[in-house]
Amino acid sequence: MSIAAYAIRHKVISWLFALILAIGGVVSFFELGQLEDPAFTLKSAMVITQYPGASPTQVEEEVTLPIEQTIQSLPYVDYVTSISSQGLSQITVEMKPTYREPELKQIWDELRSKLSDLEQKLPPGVEPIRVMDDYADVYGIFMAITGDGYSYQDLKNYADYLRRELVLVEGVGKVALGGVQQEQVFVELSRAKLAALGISPNRIFQLLSSQNSVNPGGHVRVGDDYIRIYPTGEFSSVKQMEGLLISEPGSKDLVYLGDVANIHRGYSEVPSHLYRFNGEHSLTLGIAFSSGVNVVEVGERVESRLAELEYQRPVGMQLSTIYHQPQQVDQSVSDFLINLGEAIAIVIIVLLVFMGLRSGLLMGLILLLTILGTFIAMKIADIELQRISLGALIVALGMLVDNAIVITEGVLIGLKRGLSKLDAAKQIVGQTKWPLLGATVIAITAFAPIGLSTDATGEYAGSLFWVLLISLGLSWFTAITLTPFFCDLFFKETIAKGEQAGDDPYKGAVYQLYQSLLQFCIRHRALTLSIMVLALVAAGVGFGQVKNSFFPPSNTPLFLVDYWLPQGSDIRATKEHVTRLEQQVLDINHVEQVTSTIGQGAQRFMLTYAPEKKYPSYAQLMVDVDQRENIEGVIARVQEAVYQQHPDAFVRIRRLMIGPSPKAAVEARFAGPDPEVLRTLATQARDIFEQDGGMESIRHDWRQQVKVIRPRFAEAQARRAGISRQDLDDVLAMNFPGKTVGLYRDGSQLLPIVARPPADERNAADHIKDVQIWSPVFNTYLPITQVVSEFDTRWENALIMRRDRKRTITVQAEPKVLGEETAAQVLSRVRPKVEQISLPQGYSLSWGGEYEKSSQAQQSLFSSLPVGYLLMFIITIFLFDSVRQPLVIWLTVPLALVGVTSGLLLMNAPFSFMALLGFLSLTGMLIKNGIVLVEQIKLEQDEGKEPLSAILHASVSRVRPVCMAAITTILGMVPLLFDAFFESMAVVIMFGLGFATVLTLIVVPVLYTLFYRIQAR
């Protein structure tokens, strides 16, 4: 029995299937997870190792190099980058893009194991290696805690309370604080008093270290009891530390620590990371979600819990939102659902206008059921509602009704020819079900490269393929089952008034006009094909004028201001400069709030935000604007303020991007052994960038060299006084930043005890010669100048960057943020000039930035493209059991470039990665339409018609289905024209498909007559 006949005769089963799709789809829709962007795995981890006191070169050679070698022994590693700075090694390891989250967990464990084995081989003084594989966690709710007049400790107490409560909310995975300052106990030792009393500082340090340590005191048996011995003596308060006896054993005078030192609690004088919110110091609270949850629902639960805890908020303390992903997701999904609804409405209206009321309602119903059925499959496959999956539904809308249009059109034509509804449905389904399946599979296969792509871009956009696979596959099944069923319900078997059974259904004026045009083109095949070839050549030339880009900026009304003082600047100076800039930005119209992070980037509050690593001279302002349309105006005002009032700072202003993005848009990497040669090469490249005039924020990542004071250790004099190099390091460390000498226990907190001189003795570089050092030989203090012959000031590289174990300096730049040019355009101008730079032997140049990211994405995409296209071609051969007929269809594919180029130039849209996907999908649409037409020609010929008549009649019979499919797809894409992410894809499909319709209806028949040597009459 025919499947169409089965669906018509077994009405209960057909209704049941329709109801399952309808009810199940509605239920599944409300249970689907919601995200702003699709989740993709960040395949990187940071390896942090501190080596206090070591120079950048020592860190590089003694710490970074062996760790890099160990890391690269793992077979999973893609590449390794590192930053070696004073006392700190920061290594970022990126795993190959084929690995996903389950495999990565095992990989990180193996990495930790290997680095743990390495630790014992590192030099003395190197602190334990830390592997941070969670630094990629996304804190979707990002809040600031401020309070005028409140101390950091007050803010932290409230933040700790919120953290304890919010981590218990269902769906919350982690709660982290940012900007927390290290509280310390300061012991400020007077040099003069120590010298007068002749007390060694080492004795004080030893007493402070041992007095508060925890050591076992043993146990003793008393009868049946076994009692623990726990001596007193540990400090129970900071005040008690003043009573620590520090005089030498046997001394007649009792000297206490309070006699020579001022002891108090405070915060680290040189912080490592600070936050500010709207001009006030702040802490931040980041809330990360568990995987697989509906972030909108979790966001509502968090807000509800915060409302319940409002009574605990101290008066005058504020909890403000910096970024709220659930709200962004809710807005984003709502906007996309509106777009989806608009697209569905447009398609249904088009169907009603061109197909009539009954046909339009029928196919609109089939469209809705197919979409609802897609939601069921998405729920089963754990595909969330997000930017890509919803965009895929809109892209698929026009194609979803293609199959139903063919079936409905065939039933209508059968009815006009006098067939019954059952016979008409059986005939059209029997004729077209396999060609439609083949065409549908080809349309799906056109999207397969993105679904099979292994890189981050493929993972990000992969749901596009899976949603299209589900929806288009389901559309074919509903076309051959539910469409005949509803045709039987909606249509009548009576012949329209004025018509007779067997009348020509294609006698209308539009059909006759098209047939005349087609006959003309067939008669003048050479002219027709010449025009097409010339149009293709012109399109190829015009495509060179199309802008290229990778991913567009985000719609979020927020932009970033990266602020760099010269390398070597104190973080406190960075804070002072940023405080001034904050106020200037807050005074600009349309600015709603400004969040500053100083010393490093912010907590990762969205997946595509990449936090900057630790640099005391770095700060970043996150500027919220009231509306996206006002961003450019605000950026212009910020640029003006920076250039006029912050001449010493390097400032980079950038938008948040959609999708995976590089650190800089344009990057030229020079690798080689000698830092001086690398700096020379970087300077040459930077000069070329600056001369171009189309770029801004031009810099290189080694930044400026910094000054370092090098006291010359007079070894002979020092040995006579019993003073070692370690003694010199210790006294200098104590007299300036302060030296950690022990721990003070305050409940659950362990506070470092820091010894240092009073403020008036340590805050000026001139005091360095006043420092006194203890001589154990002479049992007194000596001026430091007796063991230091000279104080030299020298320059050194503060940052040593490496990539894959080679020293690498990267020259970075951006196209003007308010300009029209893309990174690809400016790169095309400067690349030939940079590549002309003469490289010494052993040095190399490579390109990063958008060029590298785009190339990797395209390489991954195109790696599966040949197999996909081969499969598509094989399917067409199986459908026709011929080579010439598939060639007729495939030869029209390159001609789609004519419509694509025209659309991109007319709309001034860039050819982005999503536009590339649109072009690939266009291939599938074009071939699908061609299959429907060529299959009809084949059927007409099999019925015994003369070849030319078969071509003309088949072409005329396919006018409405092909045009309807094109019009519904084109108009269904209209809402995507207003979405920055999908705009270029929409332009490619709309204009490309519009021209492809001409190709299908004109060029395919002309090529068919040419390949089969059919003569025109």
PDB file of N, CA and C in Angstrom, residues 7-33:
ATOM      1  N   ALA A   7      -1.919   6.896   4.949  1.00  0.00           N
ATOM      2  CA  ALA A   7      -2.196   8.071   5.787  1.00  0.00           C
ATOM      3  C   ALA A   7      -3.625   8.553   5.612  1.00  0.00           C
ATOM      4  N   ILE A   8      -4.156   8.450   4.371  1.00  0.00           N
ATOM      5  CA  ILE A   8      -5.515   8.935   4.115  1.00  0.00           C
ATOM      6  C   ILE A   8      -6.546   7.972   4.684  1.00  0.00           C
ATOM      7  N   ARG A   9      -6.316   6.672   4.521  1.00  0.00           N
ATOM      8  CA  ARG A   9      -7.300   5.684   4.937  1.00  0.00           C
ATOM      9  C   ARG A   9      -7.296   5.462   6.452  1.00  0.00           C
ATOM     10  N   HIS A  10      -6.127   5.592   7.084  1.00  0.00           N
ATOM     11  CA  HIS A  10      -6.035   5.379   8.536  1.00  0.00           C
ATOM     12  C   HIS A  10      -6.012   6.737   9.243  1.00  0.00           C
ATOM     13  N   LYS A  11      -7.182   7.334   9.263  1.00  0.00           N
ATOM     14  CA  LYS A  11      -7.282   8.706   9.761  1.00  0.00           C
ATOM     15  C   LYS A  11      -6.948   8.815  11.247  1.00  0.00           C
ATOM     16  N   VAL A  12      -7.272   7.820  12.017  1.00  0.00           N
ATOM     17  CA  VAL A  12      -7.000   7.870  13.465  1.00  0.00           C
ATOM     18  C   VAL A  12      -5.493   7.946  13.708  1.00  0.00           C
ATOM     19  N   ILE A  13      -4.753   7.118  12.971  1.00  0.00           N
ATOM     20  CA  ILE A  13      -3.297   7.122  13.130  1.00  0.00           C
ATOM     21  C   ILE A  13      -2.717   8.457  12.675  1.00  0.00           C
ATOM     22  N   SER A  14      -3.222   9.000  11.591  1.00  0.00           N
ATOM     23  CA  SER A  14      -2.724  10.294  11.101  1.00  0.00           C
ATOM     24  C   SER A  14      -3.024  11.404  12.095  1.00  0.00           C
ATOM     25  N   TRP A  15      -4.243  11.386  12.645  1.00  0.00           N
ATOM     26  CA  TRP A  15      -4.565  12.400  13.655  1.00  0.00           C
ATOM     27  C   TRP A  15      -3.682  12.240  14.896  1.00  0.00           C
ATOM     28  N   LEU A  16      -3.449  10.983  15.280  1.00  0.00           N
ATOM     29  CA  LEU A  16      -2.604  10.734  16.449  1.00  0.00           C
ATOM     30  C   LEU A  16      -1.196  11.292  16.219  1.00  0.00           C
ATOM     31  N   PHE A  17      -0.660  11.043  15.033  1.00  0.00           N
ATOM     32  CA  PHE A  17       0.678  11.544  14.698  1.00  0.00           C
ATOM     33  C   PHE A  17       0.706  13.076  14.748  1.00  0.00           C
ATOM     34  N   ALA A  18      -0.344  13.698  14.188  1.00  0.00           N
ATOM     35  CA  ALA A  18      -0.411  15.160  14.194  1.00  0.00           C
ATOM     36  C   ALA A  18      -0.513  15.706  15.618  1.00  0.00           C
ATOM     37  N   LEU A  19      -1.319  15.046  16.449  1.00  0.00           N
ATOM     38  CA  LEU A  19      -1.465  15.507  17.831  1.00  0.00           C
ATOM     39  C   LEU A  19      -0.184  15.318  18.631  1.00  0.00           C
ATOM     40  N   ILE A  20       0.525  14.205  18.380  1.00  0.00           N
ATOM     41  CA  ILE A  20       1.810  13.997  19.067  1.00  0.00           C
ATOM     42  C   ILE A  20       2.775  15.125  18.730  1.00  0.00           C
ATOM     43  N   LEU A  21       2.822  15.477  17.436  1.00  0.00           N
ATOM     44  CA  LEU A  21       3.707  16.569  17.037  1.00  0.00           C
ATOM     45  C   LEU A  21       3.278  17.883  17.689  1.00  0.00           C
ATOM     46  N   ALA A  22       1.971  18.146  17.689  1.00  0.00           N
ATOM     47  CA  ALA A  22       1.482  19.431  18.207  1.00  0.00           C
ATOM     48  C   ALA A  22       1.665  19.534  19.716  1.00  0.00           C
ATOM     49  N   ILE A  23       1.107  18.570  20.452  1.00  0.00           N
ATOM     50  CA  ILE A  23       1.164  18.654  21.913  1.00  0.00           C
ATOM     51  C   ILE A  23       2.589  18.429  22.414  1.00  0.00           C
ATOM     52  N   GLY A  24       3.234  17.397  21.877  1.00  0.00           N
ATOM     53  CA  GLY A  24       4.615  17.132  22.289  1.00  0.00           C
ATOM     54  C   GLY A  24       5.534  18.288  21.981  1.00  0.00           C
ATOM     55  N   GLY A  25       5.312  18.955  20.846  1.00  0.00           N
ATOM     56  CA  GLY A  25       6.154  20.101  20.480  1.00  0.00           C
ATOM     57  C   GLY A  25       5.984  21.264  21.431  1.00  0.00           C
ATOM     58  N   VAL A  26       4.723  21.541  21.808  1.00  0.00           N
ATOM     59  CA  VAL A  26       4.472  22.651  22.741  1.00  0.00           C
ATOM     60  C   VAL A  26       5.103  22.358  24.099  1.00  0.00           C
ATOM     61  N   VAL A  27       4.920  21.122  24.597  1.00  0.00           N
ATOM     62  CA  VAL A  27       5.497  20.756  25.895  1.00  0.00           C
ATOM     63  C   VAL A  27       7.019  20.811  25.839  1.00  0.00           C
ATOM     64  N   SER A  28       7.590  20.269  24.777  1.00  0.00           N
ATOM     65  CA  SER A  28       9.057  20.255  24.638  1.00  0.00           C
ATOM     66  C   SER A  28       9.617  21.666  24.556  1.00  0.00           C
ATOM     67  N   PHE A  29       8.905  22.554  23.869  1.00  0.00           N
ATOM     68  CA  PHE A  29       9.387  23.932  23.721  1.00  0.00           C
ATOM     69  C   PHE A  29       9.590  24.582  25.085  1.00  0.00           C
ATOM     70  N   PHE A  30       8.627  24.391  25.981  1.00  0.00           N
ATOM     71  CA  PHE A  30       8.733  25.039  27.289  1.00  0.00           C
ATOM     72  C   PHE A  30       9.731  24.343  28.207  1.00  0.00           C
ATOM     73  N   GLU A  31      10.169  23.140  27.846  1.00  0.00           N
ATOM     74  CA  GLU A  31      11.163  22.437  28.656  1.00  0.00           C
ATOM     75  C   GLU A  31      12.572  22.564  28.100  1.00  0.00           C
ATOM     76  N   LEU A  32      12.720  23.178  26.932  1.00  0.00           N
ATOM     77  CA  LEU A  32      14.052  23.318  26.340  1.00  0.00           C
ATOM     78  C   LEU A  32      14.902  24.287  27.154  1.00  0.00           C
ATOM     79  N   GLY A  33      16.191  23.962  27.294  1.00  0.00           N
ATOM     80  CA  GLY A  33      17.121  24.900  27.924  1.00  0.00           C
ATOM     81  C   GLY A  33      17.276  26.152  27.078  1.00  0.00           C
TER      82      GLY A  33
END
